[in-house]
Short mmCIF file of C-alpha atoms and ligand atoms in Angstrom, two decimals:
data_model
loop_
_atom_site.label_atom_id
_atom_site.label_comp_id
_atom_site.label_asym_id
_atom_site.label_seq_id
_atom_site.Cartn_x
_atom_site.Cartn_y
_atom_site.Cartn_z
CA UNK A 1 44.62 -24.61 -14.55
CA UNK A 2 45.18 -27.65 -12.29
CA UNK A 3 46.04 -27.20 -8.82
CA UNK A 4 48.95 -29.22 -6.89
CA UNK A 5 48.42 -29.87 -3.61
CA UNK A 6 51.01 -28.52 -0.96
CA UNK A 7 51.37 -31.02 1.97
CA UNK A 8 53.61 -29.67 4.43
CA UNK A 9 55.24 -32.17 7.02
CA UNK A 10 57.74 -29.62 8.66
CA UNK A 11 56.02 -30.31 11.77
CA UNK A 12 55.88 -34.30 11.38
CA UNK A 13 58.90 -35.38 9.17
CA UNK A 14 60.50 -31.96 9.78
CA UNK A 15 60.60 -32.33 13.43
CA UNK A 16 62.39 -35.87 12.76
CA UNK A 17 65.41 -33.85 12.00
CA UNK A 18 68.13 -34.66 14.56
CA UNK A 19 67.78 -31.76 17.16
CA UNK A 20 64.70 -30.16 15.51
CA UNK A 21 62.22 -30.77 18.15
CA UNK A 22 59.65 -27.88 18.84
CA UNK A 23 57.42 -27.41 21.77
CA UNK A 24 53.72 -26.84 21.29
CA UNK A 25 53.78 -22.94 21.53
CA UNK A 26 56.32 -23.09 18.55
CA UNK A 27 54.36 -25.61 16.65
CA UNK A 28 51.09 -23.59 16.86
CA UNK A 29 53.03 -20.44 15.76
CA UNK A 30 54.56 -22.46 12.81
CA UNK A 31 51.22 -23.96 11.90
CA UNK A 32 49.77 -20.31 11.74
CA UNK A 33 52.58 -19.30 9.52
CA UNK A 34 51.92 -22.45 7.16
CA UNK A 35 48.49 -21.49 6.81
CA UNK A 36 49.32 -18.09 6.03
CA UNK A 37 51.75 -19.26 3.42
CA UNK A 38 48.55 -21.22 1.94
CA UNK A 39 49.55 -24.61 2.74
CA UNK A 40 46.70 -27.01 1.70
CA UNK A 41 47.47 -29.93 4.38
CA UNK A 42 49.43 -29.57 7.31
CA UNK A 43 50.87 -32.51 8.76
CA UNK A 44 50.77 -31.48 12.52
CA UNK A 45 52.37 -34.63 13.87
CA UNK A 46 51.97 -38.29 14.97
CA UNK A 47 49.30 -38.27 17.69
CA UNK A 48 50.06 -41.70 18.97
CA UNK A 49 53.86 -40.79 19.19
CA UNK A 50 53.61 -38.92 22.63
CA UNK A 51 51.15 -36.71 24.49
CA UNK A 52 53.34 -33.79 23.37
CA UNK A 53 52.51 -34.62 19.69
CA UNK A 54 48.85 -35.42 20.53
CA UNK A 55 48.60 -32.00 22.49
CA UNK A 56 50.13 -30.08 19.50
CA UNK A 57 47.67 -31.75 16.85
CA UNK A 58 44.52 -30.79 19.00
CA UNK A 59 45.91 -27.32 19.77
CA UNK A 60 46.67 -26.72 15.89
CA UNK A 61 43.13 -28.23 15.08
CA UNK A 62 41.15 -25.88 17.39
CA UNK A 63 43.24 -22.93 16.05
CA UNK A 64 43.37 -23.10 12.23
CA UNK A 65 40.44 -22.44 10.23
CA UNK A 66 41.63 -22.80 6.61
CA UNK A 67 44.23 -25.52 5.96
CA UNK A 68 43.49 -29.04 6.65
CA UNK A 69 44.91 -30.45 9.85
CA UNK A 70 46.47 -34.05 9.32
CA UNK A 71 47.98 -36.60 11.97
CA UNK A 72 50.04 -39.40 11.02
CA UNK A 73 49.04 -43.12 12.12
CA UNK A 74 50.61 -46.43 11.87
CA UNK A 75 48.16 -49.00 10.38
CA UNK A 76 46.97 -50.06 13.86
CA UNK A 77 43.67 -49.28 15.56
CA UNK A 78 45.30 -47.35 18.43
CA UNK A 79 47.37 -45.00 16.08
CA UNK A 80 44.12 -44.42 14.11
CA UNK A 81 41.66 -43.75 16.85
CA UNK A 82 44.44 -41.28 18.71
CA UNK A 83 44.84 -39.43 15.30
CA UNK A 84 41.07 -38.99 14.96
CA UNK A 85 40.80 -38.09 18.80
CA UNK A 86 43.58 -35.32 18.32
CA UNK A 87 41.95 -33.98 15.25
CA UNK A 88 38.32 -33.69 16.72
CA UNK A 89 38.04 -29.95 16.77
CA UNK A 90 39.58 -29.41 13.13
CA UNK A 91 37.43 -27.84 10.65
CA UNK A 92 39.02 -29.91 7.98
CA UNK A 93 40.99 -33.06 8.90
CA UNK A 94 42.92 -35.82 7.57
CA UNK A 95 44.30 -38.90 9.02
CA UNK A 96 47.04 -40.32 7.25
CA UNK A 97 48.29 -44.12 7.68
CA UNK A 98 50.78 -46.10 6.43
CA UNK A 99 52.42 -49.56 6.26
CA UNK A 100 55.79 -50.59 4.53
CA UNK A 101 55.28 -52.40 1.19
CA UNK A 102 59.03 -53.09 0.38
CA UNK A 103 60.21 -56.56 0.34
CA UNK A 104 63.29 -55.90 2.92
CA UNK A 105 60.63 -53.74 5.24
CA UNK A 106 57.87 -56.57 5.07
CA UNK A 107 60.41 -59.37 5.79
CA UNK A 108 62.69 -57.92 8.38
CA UNK A 109 60.77 -54.91 9.86
CA UNK A 110 57.18 -55.78 9.77
CA UNK A 111 57.74 -59.91 9.66
CA UNK A 112 54.88 -60.17 7.57
CA UNK A 113 53.75 -61.62 4.63
CA UNK A 114 52.46 -59.46 1.44
CA UNK A 115 48.70 -60.71 1.91
CA UNK A 116 48.94 -59.73 5.85
CA UNK A 117 50.26 -56.31 4.67
CA UNK A 118 47.18 -55.80 2.43
CA UNK A 119 44.88 -57.03 5.08
CA UNK A 120 46.40 -54.81 7.71
CA UNK A 121 46.31 -51.58 5.13
CA UNK A 122 42.52 -52.30 4.16
CA UNK A 123 41.53 -52.75 7.90
CA UNK A 124 43.45 -49.36 8.82
CA UNK A 125 41.78 -47.44 6.01
CA UNK A 126 38.28 -48.67 6.65
CA UNK A 127 38.46 -47.63 10.31
CA UNK A 128 40.07 -44.29 9.72
CA UNK A 129 37.37 -43.77 7.17
CA UNK A 130 34.78 -44.51 9.63
CA UNK A 131 36.00 -41.64 11.62
CA UNK A 132 37.10 -39.26 8.95
CA UNK A 133 36.09 -38.10 5.34
CA UNK A 134 39.65 -37.32 4.22
CA UNK A 135 42.24 -40.56 4.20
CA UNK A 136 45.51 -40.71 2.98
CA UNK A 137 47.31 -43.94 2.55
CA UNK A 138 51.06 -44.10 2.21
CA UNK A 139 53.17 -47.16 0.77
CA UNK A 140 56.19 -46.83 3.04
CA UNK A 141 59.41 -47.46 0.83
CA UNK A 142 57.06 -47.27 -2.28
CA UNK A 143 60.07 -46.78 -4.17
CA UNK A 144 61.72 -50.08 -3.47
CA UNK A 145 58.54 -51.83 -3.85
CA UNK A 146 57.31 -54.57 -6.26
CA UNK A 147 55.19 -52.38 -8.68
CA UNK A 148 52.57 -55.17 -9.22
CA UNK A 149 52.28 -55.38 -5.45
CA UNK A 150 51.78 -51.59 -5.17
CA UNK A 151 49.23 -51.76 -7.70
CA UNK A 152 47.38 -54.58 -5.63
CA UNK A 153 47.83 -52.40 -2.33
CA UNK A 154 46.51 -49.41 -4.08
CA UNK A 155 43.53 -50.36 -5.54
CA UNK A 156 42.53 -52.16 -2.13
CA UNK A 157 43.11 -49.26 0.02
CA UNK A 158 40.98 -47.16 -2.50
CA UNK A 159 38.22 -49.63 -2.30
CA UNK A 160 38.36 -49.34 1.34
CA UNK A 161 38.20 -45.65 1.34
CA UNK A 162 41.60 -43.86 0.89
CA UNK A 163 41.21 -40.58 -1.00
CA UNK A 164 45.09 -39.64 -1.66
CA UNK A 165 47.72 -42.36 -2.30
CA UNK A 166 51.14 -41.50 -1.29
CA UNK A 167 54.04 -43.12 -2.96
CA UNK A 168 57.18 -42.21 -0.85
CA UNK A 169 61.08 -42.60 -1.84
CA UNK A 170 61.52 -43.21 1.86
CA UNK A 171 65.45 -43.89 1.83
CA UNK A 172 66.00 -41.16 -1.22
CA UNK A 173 67.16 -44.00 -3.44
CA UNK A 174 65.36 -43.34 -6.68
CA UNK A 175 66.39 -41.24 -10.06
CA UNK A 176 63.96 -38.63 -11.63
CA UNK A 177 63.33 -40.84 -14.49
CA UNK A 178 62.63 -43.75 -12.16
CA UNK A 179 59.98 -41.87 -9.92
CA UNK A 180 58.48 -40.35 -13.25
CA UNK A 181 57.87 -44.10 -14.67
CA UNK A 182 56.32 -45.25 -11.40
CA UNK A 183 53.90 -42.49 -11.20
CA UNK A 184 52.70 -42.52 -14.74
CA UNK A 185 52.35 -46.56 -14.38
CA UNK A 186 50.45 -45.86 -10.92
CA UNK A 187 48.17 -43.07 -12.36
CA UNK A 188 47.31 -45.36 -15.29
CA UNK A 189 46.23 -47.97 -12.60
CA UNK A 190 44.56 -45.66 -10.36
CA UNK A 191 43.27 -43.06 -12.67
CA UNK A 192 40.95 -40.55 -10.84
CA UNK A 193 39.88 -42.75 -7.98
CA UNK A 194 42.49 -41.22 -5.54
CA UNK A 195 45.13 -38.41 -5.71
CA UNK A 196 48.72 -39.29 -6.20
CA UNK A 197 51.22 -37.95 -3.96
CA UNK A 198 55.13 -37.80 -3.97
CA UNK A 199 57.06 -37.67 -0.57
CA UNK A 200 60.49 -37.91 -1.32
CA UNK A 201 63.73 -37.98 0.75
CA UNK A 202 66.97 -36.09 -0.21
CA UNK A 203 69.69 -38.89 0.76
CA UNK A 204 71.35 -38.43 -2.90
CA UNK A 205 70.12 -34.75 -3.30
CA UNK A 206 67.27 -35.40 -5.60
CA UNK A 207 64.29 -35.12 -3.74
CA UNK A 208 63.36 -31.96 -5.43
CA UNK A 209 63.99 -33.24 -8.93
CA UNK A 210 62.17 -36.57 -7.79
CA UNK A 211 59.20 -34.54 -6.81
CA UNK A 212 58.95 -32.81 -10.03
CA UNK A 213 59.52 -35.89 -12.23
CA UNK A 214 56.16 -36.95 -9.96
CA UNK A 215 54.40 -34.04 -11.14
CA UNK A 216 55.29 -34.47 -14.52
CA UNK A 217 53.97 -37.84 -14.48
CA UNK A 218 50.47 -37.30 -12.70
CA UNK A 219 51.16 -36.84 -9.11
CA UNK A 220 48.80 -34.06 -7.73
CA UNK A 221 49.87 -33.67 -4.25
CA UNK A 222 53.59 -32.86 -3.03
CA UNK A 223 54.93 -33.71 0.47
CA UNK A 224 57.56 -31.06 1.67
CA UNK A 225 59.01 -29.47 4.44
CA UNK A 226 60.21 -25.87 5.03
CA UNK A 227 63.96 -25.32 4.25
CA UNK A 228 63.96 -28.92 3.28
CA UNK A 229 64.20 -30.29 6.96
CA UNK A 230 63.71 -33.91 7.96
CA UNK A 231 64.98 -37.16 8.57
CA UNK A 232 68.53 -37.72 7.78
CA UNK A 233 69.30 -35.53 4.71
CA UNK A 234 65.62 -34.17 4.77
CA UNK A 235 62.80 -33.95 2.52
CA UNK A 236 61.79 -32.16 -0.65
CA UNK A 237 62.19 -28.29 -0.08
CA UNK A 238 58.83 -26.72 -0.26
CA UNK A 239 60.07 -23.45 -1.23
CA UNK A 240 62.11 -25.03 -4.09
CA UNK A 241 59.22 -27.10 -5.63
CA UNK A 242 56.95 -23.88 -5.53
CA UNK A 243 59.47 -21.77 -7.12
CA UNK A 244 60.30 -24.14 -9.83
CA UNK A 245 56.51 -24.65 -10.48
CA UNK A 246 56.16 -20.67 -10.60
CA UNK A 247 59.32 -19.60 -12.15
CA UNK A 248 59.24 -22.19 -15.40
CA UNK A 249 55.44 -21.32 -16.18
CA UNK A 250 56.66 -22.51 -20.11
CA UNK A 251 56.67 -25.91 -18.49
CA UNK A 252 54.35 -26.00 -15.86
CA UNK A 253 51.83 -23.48 -17.20
CA UNK A 254 48.92 -25.46 -16.74
CA UNK A 255 49.73 -25.97 -12.94
CA UNK A 256 49.42 -23.65 -9.77
CA UNK A 257 49.46 -24.08 -6.17
CA UNK A 258 47.61 -21.96 -3.49
CA UNK A 259 51.12 -20.98 -2.13
CA UNK A 260 51.55 -17.05 -1.28
CA UNK A 261 55.17 -17.04 -2.33
CA UNK A 262 55.67 -13.83 -0.78
CA UNK A 263 55.37 -15.74 2.74
CA UNK A 264 58.36 -17.93 1.88
CA UNK A 265 61.02 -15.92 3.37
CA UNK A 266 59.23 -15.31 6.57
CA UNK A 267 58.23 -18.86 6.79
CA UNK A 268 61.76 -20.05 6.30
CA UNK A 269 63.12 -17.45 9.01
CA UNK A 270 60.48 -18.82 11.33
CA UNK A 271 61.58 -22.20 10.97
CA UNK A 272 65.36 -21.28 11.26
CA UNK A 273 64.94 -19.58 14.28
CA UNK A 274 62.54 -22.12 16.01
CA UNK A 275 64.63 -25.24 15.21
CA UNK A 276 68.11 -23.31 15.34
CA UNK A 277 68.78 -24.74 11.80
CA UNK A 278 69.71 -22.35 9.35
CA UNK A 279 69.74 -23.28 5.87
CA UNK A 280 73.19 -23.33 4.28
CA UNK A 281 73.85 -19.93 2.58
CA UNK A 282 74.21 -21.37 -0.94
CA UNK A 283 70.77 -23.05 -0.35
CA UNK A 284 68.22 -22.38 -3.46
CA UNK A 285 65.64 -19.54 -2.67
CA UNK A 286 65.99 -19.13 1.01
CA UNK A 287 70.13 -19.19 1.49
CA UNK A 288 71.43 -15.90 2.56
CA UNK A 289 73.33 -15.75 -0.94
CA UNK A 290 70.40 -17.14 -3.11
CA UNK A 291 69.87 -13.60 -4.78
CA UNK A 292 73.32 -11.99 -3.94
CA UNK A 293 75.52 -11.15 -7.00
CA UNK A 294 79.28 -11.05 -6.11
CA UNK A 295 80.89 -10.74 -9.42
CA UNK A 296 81.61 -7.58 -11.20
CA UNK A 297 80.38 -8.87 -14.50
CA UNK A 298 77.18 -10.11 -12.87
CA UNK A 299 76.44 -6.94 -11.15
CA UNK A 300 77.18 -4.93 -14.21
CA UNK A 301 74.92 -7.35 -16.31
CA UNK A 302 72.18 -6.88 -13.58
CA UNK A 303 72.23 -3.33 -13.66
CA UNK A 304 71.76 -2.87 -17.42
CA UNK A 305 68.87 -5.73 -17.13
CA UNK A 306 68.00 -7.69 -13.91
CA UNK A 307 67.06 -10.69 -16.13
CA UNK A 308 70.52 -11.12 -17.56
CA UNK A 309 71.55 -13.16 -14.08
CA UNK A 310 68.27 -13.27 -12.42
CA UNK A 311 65.52 -15.88 -12.93
CA UNK A 312 63.27 -14.98 -10.06
CA UNK A 313 63.03 -11.71 -7.96
CA UNK A 314 63.75 -11.52 -4.28
CA UNK A 315 60.44 -9.91 -3.70
CA UNK A 316 58.70 -12.83 -5.18
CA UNK A 317 59.48 -14.77 -1.98
CA UNK A 318 58.95 -11.80 0.25
CA UNK A 319 62.64 -10.82 1.07
CA UNK A 320 62.21 -7.04 2.34
CA UNK A 321 63.35 -4.73 -0.43
CA UNK A 322 65.12 -2.17 1.46
CA UNK A 323 67.49 -3.70 3.95
CA UNK A 324 68.62 -0.19 5.11
CA UNK A 325 68.62 1.38 8.49
CA UNK A 326 64.99 2.20 8.21
CA UNK A 327 63.59 3.57 11.57
CA UNK A 328 65.57 5.66 14.24
CA UNK A 329 64.94 7.06 17.49
CA UNK A 330 62.84 9.66 16.28
CA UNK A 331 60.34 7.23 14.59
CA UNK A 332 56.89 7.12 15.98
CA UNK A 333 54.43 4.15 16.65
CA UNK A 334 52.67 4.57 13.50
CA UNK A 335 56.01 4.58 11.26
CA UNK A 336 57.15 1.59 13.57
CA UNK A 337 53.71 -0.49 13.14
CA UNK A 338 53.81 0.19 9.30
CA UNK A 339 57.34 -1.22 9.37
CA UNK A 340 56.08 -4.24 11.40
CA UNK A 341 53.14 -4.92 8.74
CA UNK A 342 55.89 -4.81 5.82
CA UNK A 343 57.84 -7.25 7.69
CA UNK A 344 54.94 -9.75 7.76
CA UNK A 345 53.94 -9.00 11.43
CA UNK A 346 50.43 -7.92 10.60
CA UNK A 347 48.10 -9.73 13.07
CA UNK A 348 49.73 -8.62 16.42
CA UNK A 349 48.00 -7.33 19.44
CA UNK A 350 48.29 -3.94 20.91
CA UNK A 351 49.87 -5.39 24.07
CA UNK A 352 52.63 -6.87 21.82
CA UNK A 353 52.91 -3.79 19.75
CA UNK A 354 53.68 -1.77 22.75
CA UNK A 355 56.15 -3.93 24.15
CA UNK A 356 57.85 -4.23 20.80
CA UNK A 357 58.05 -0.28 20.66
CA UNK A 358 59.39 0.10 23.83
CA UNK A 359 61.96 -2.62 23.11
CA UNK A 360 62.95 -0.77 19.67
CA UNK A 361 63.10 2.34 21.73
CA UNK A 362 65.72 0.98 23.98
CA UNK A 363 67.70 -0.51 21.10
CA UNK A 364 67.73 2.93 19.39
CA UNK A 365 69.32 4.40 22.44
CA UNK A 366 72.10 1.84 22.63
CA UNK A 367 72.76 1.25 18.85
CA UNK A 368 73.45 3.54 16.26
CA UNK A 369 71.70 1.97 13.31
CA UNK A 370 68.57 -0.31 13.64
CA UNK A 371 68.00 -2.64 10.69
CA UNK A 372 65.02 -4.56 9.51
CA UNK A 373 66.39 -7.86 10.92
CA UNK A 374 66.95 -6.13 14.45
CA UNK A 375 63.12 -5.54 14.45
CA UNK A 376 62.15 -8.83 13.16
CA UNK A 377 64.52 -10.60 15.86
CA UNK A 378 62.73 -8.38 18.57
CA UNK A 379 59.37 -9.56 17.50
CA UNK A 380 60.31 -13.41 16.93
CA UNK A 381 61.87 -12.97 20.48
CA UNK A 382 58.74 -11.50 22.21
CA UNK A 383 56.14 -13.49 20.36
CA UNK A 384 57.50 -16.67 22.04
CA UNK A 385 54.40 -17.81 24.17
CA UNK A 386 56.42 -20.34 26.56
CA UNK A 387 55.78 -19.78 30.06
CA UNK A 388 58.42 -17.70 32.04
CA UNK A 389 58.78 -20.39 34.77
CA UNK A 390 62.14 -19.08 35.63
CA UNK A 391 63.10 -15.25 34.64
CA UNK A 392 66.69 -13.70 34.62
CA UNK A 393 66.45 -10.72 36.75
CA UNK A 394 70.17 -9.74 36.61
CA UNK A 395 73.60 -11.03 35.48
CA UNK A 396 77.23 -10.16 36.46
CA UNK A 397 80.27 -11.45 34.91
CA UNK A 398 83.99 -11.36 35.86
CA UNK A 399 86.42 -12.50 33.65
CA UNK A 400 90.15 -11.70 33.15
CA UNK A 401 92.72 -13.36 31.10
CA UNK A 402 94.55 -14.53 34.15
CA UNK A 403 91.91 -15.20 36.36
CA UNK A 404 88.85 -17.58 37.17
CA UNK A 405 85.75 -16.60 35.43
CA UNK A 406 82.61 -16.29 37.67
CA UNK A 407 79.01 -15.38 37.23
CA UNK A 408 76.70 -13.94 39.70
CA UNK A 409 73.08 -14.21 38.97
CA UNK A 410 69.50 -13.44 40.08
CA UNK A 411 66.55 -15.24 38.67
CA UNK A 412 62.92 -15.00 39.55
CA UNK A 413 60.70 -18.05 40.36
CA UNK A 414 56.98 -17.70 41.74
CA UNK A 415 57.67 -14.03 42.54
CA UNK A 416 60.62 -14.85 44.62
CA UNK A 417 64.25 -13.93 43.80
CA UNK A 418 67.01 -16.39 43.76
CA UNK A 419 70.55 -15.44 43.88
CA UNK A 420 73.82 -17.45 43.35
CA UNK A 421 77.12 -17.43 41.92
CA UNK A 422 79.71 -20.10 40.27
CA UNK A 423 83.22 -20.30 38.90
CA UNK A 424 83.68 -22.03 35.49
CA UNK A 425 86.06 -22.70 32.86
CA UNK A 426 84.90 -19.72 30.86
CA UNK A 427 82.20 -16.93 31.11
CA UNK A 428 79.78 -19.32 29.43
CA UNK A 429 80.34 -22.02 31.70
CA UNK A 430 80.26 -20.12 34.89
CA UNK A 431 76.85 -18.53 33.51
CA UNK A 432 75.22 -22.06 32.95
CA UNK A 433 76.52 -23.70 36.17
CA UNK A 434 74.97 -20.76 37.86
CA UNK A 435 71.69 -21.27 36.45
CA UNK A 436 71.90 -24.82 37.24
CA UNK A 437 72.86 -24.18 40.77
CA UNK A 438 69.69 -21.70 41.03
CA UNK A 439 67.25 -23.82 39.30
CA UNK A 440 68.09 -27.00 40.66
CA UNK A 441 68.36 -28.54 37.01
CA UNK A 442 71.61 -30.12 35.73
CA UNK A 443 71.42 -29.34 31.97
CA UNK A 444 73.62 -30.88 29.42
CA UNK A 445 74.81 -28.56 26.55
CA UNK A 446 74.19 -29.97 23.23
CA UNK A 447 74.54 -27.17 20.97
CA UNK A 448 75.43 -23.28 21.30
CA UNK A 449 75.38 -20.83 18.52
CA UNK A 450 75.77 -16.88 18.43
CA UNK A 451 74.97 -15.04 15.57
CA UNK A 452 75.27 -11.06 14.77
CA UNK A 453 71.62 -10.14 13.87
CA UNK A 454 72.63 -7.28 11.47
CA UNK A 455 75.81 -5.63 10.56
CA UNK A 456 78.16 -3.50 12.82
CA UNK A 457 80.29 -3.94 15.89
CA UNK A 458 77.01 -3.06 17.88
CA UNK A 459 74.81 -5.58 16.55
CA UNK A 460 72.19 -7.67 18.57
CA UNK A 461 73.53 -10.81 19.49
CA UNK A 462 71.22 -13.76 18.84
CA UNK A 463 72.28 -16.99 21.02
CA UNK A 464 70.46 -20.68 20.12
CA UNK A 465 71.08 -23.25 22.78
CA UNK A 466 70.12 -26.77 22.91
CA UNK A 467 70.17 -28.05 26.04
CA UNK A 468 69.09 -31.56 27.47
CA UNK A 469 67.57 -31.61 31.10
CA UNK A 470 66.88 -35.44 31.34
CA UNK A 471 68.72 -38.44 30.07
CA UNK A 472 67.28 -39.93 26.70
CA UNK A 473 64.85 -37.14 26.48
CA UNK A 474 65.00 -34.71 23.57
CA UNK A 475 67.11 -31.70 23.77
CA UNK A 476 65.12 -28.21 24.28
CA UNK A 477 65.82 -25.22 22.08
CA UNK A 478 66.20 -21.59 23.94
CA UNK A 479 66.81 -18.28 22.49
CA UNK A 480 68.46 -15.16 23.71
CA UNK A 481 68.60 -11.78 22.15
CA UNK A 482 70.66 -8.82 23.44
CA UNK A 483 73.33 -6.49 22.52
CA UNK A 484 75.57 -8.32 25.38
CA UNK A 485 76.09 -11.93 24.00
CA UNK A 486 76.70 -13.31 27.67
CA UNK A 487 73.37 -11.91 28.69
CA UNK A 488 71.74 -13.26 25.57
CA UNK A 489 73.31 -16.81 26.36
CA UNK A 490 71.70 -16.44 30.12
CA UNK A 491 68.47 -15.88 28.46
CA UNK A 492 68.70 -18.47 25.89
CA UNK A 493 69.56 -21.27 28.62
CA UNK A 494 66.92 -20.23 30.71
CA UNK A 495 64.35 -20.38 27.72
CA UNK A 496 65.29 -23.86 27.03
CA UNK A 497 65.04 -25.04 30.52
CA UNK A 498 61.16 -23.02 30.66
CA UNK A 499 60.77 -25.02 27.15
CA UNK A 500 61.62 -28.25 29.00
CA UNK A 501 59.70 -27.71 32.03
CA UNK A 502 56.63 -26.31 29.89
CA UNK A 503 56.75 -30.08 27.83
CA UNK A 504 57.62 -32.08 30.85
CA UNK A 505 54.38 -33.60 31.51
CA UNK A 506 53.75 -34.22 27.97
CA UNK A 507 56.95 -36.33 26.92
O1 KIV B 601 59.25 -41.23 4.47
C1 KIV B 601 58.30 -41.85 4.53
O2 KIV B 601 58.16 -42.91 3.94
C2 KIV B 601 57.49 -41.47 5.46
C3 KIV B 601 55.86 -41.88 5.56
C4 KIV B 601 55.54 -42.13 6.94
C5 KIV B 601 55.19 -41.40 4.61
O3 KIV B 601 57.67 -40.32 6.19
ZN1 ZN B 602 59.27 -39.39 5.34
#
């Protein structure tokens, strides 16, 4: 059996998706889940890009114990030194340095001659290797580079100490047979001196097919993101490539990964919750409809023999099997704990369990049916470790069809209650304006989503807001969970503000 290394870049390339920025606590939470999923290498960020990235990489480095933690670095000494410093406490670490090798990038972006690019690449790898044993080198825009030049760069950086050579399709331009041929030729050139890696973007919808073609021709590392998140149209989706290798054992019988596929669903949900970006319903593997059989003919076939229409089992990716109302107001703490374990929340503390149980009991009193999704949302909501700088104490809303909506809100900060009221064009506008008046920050709302957590008119409302609190700085995401959508809105907006404040010094 040959192992394919899974290199996840959700925290770096994925975070480059418009509006997908995460705060440090969210990054740590996701990194822990990626480790649980069995990811071999986690690219935790780009240390030199911002103090926030540096802090996230160092905190992840001191927290994780199994996966290799990686930082991206341009082929310049200050980036490489910063990557090494951020990775100092990692048990297993990797520096990933890169420079562009395509004619268009070298001429217009770098304004460098090919021989200067090779020189810079070699110096970067040598410096990185003096600071860390595990070095990945990427030829940015490899797929539009001259293959002869790629070979020259490859041999030079391997000689300088690179252990993995990544050949990205940076702009998502190539077709599977073209990537396959390139990898085959590079494999012949490099042999076993370095692991070849593919990193494909999805601009033409071919990222997954191109990555698979790379694997079929000798690549042994796959770079990908959860839910295919990433710059522009995104990157190769981890869940898709892993399930292709698992499902098509007839073709890939000699290949395996360390991914625990039963953790895929929980990881996908976590990424969607943190970023507020949900996979489209028909997205392969993790879309809401990926295992739903609507047509009568299909349902009939499924009842007679599941494999008539199903090539994978939803349980293989960890979708909870019974989706029913499983617990009620008479359920005890032990049953509740069992349910949490079955939903993947096995590592929670006693304090978190007690608090979740209390919220569950309150929900049972208010809501007729409590679903797995309700419980999952309670847990995801409360395990957010963002400091509660501002905390919602009470919210009163007045709105009628002919009047002017107004909100009266009480918020606590540093132990003191602050109360104010404002009118707005609608109830949401009134709430956000009142919070701005109380906090003294003037947020600009960039996105606002409401979703019912489960079925029924009495479903919990999950609100995700994205708000900008400073011009030209990233927007921050906040989540609110409540039976009342407007209460959830206030919590989500305050959450975004708290997230911004906790990251302010690091931006
Ligand atoms: O797409 C790309 O080329 C990259 C490199 C930095 C690896 O993300
Ligand atoms: Zn990329």
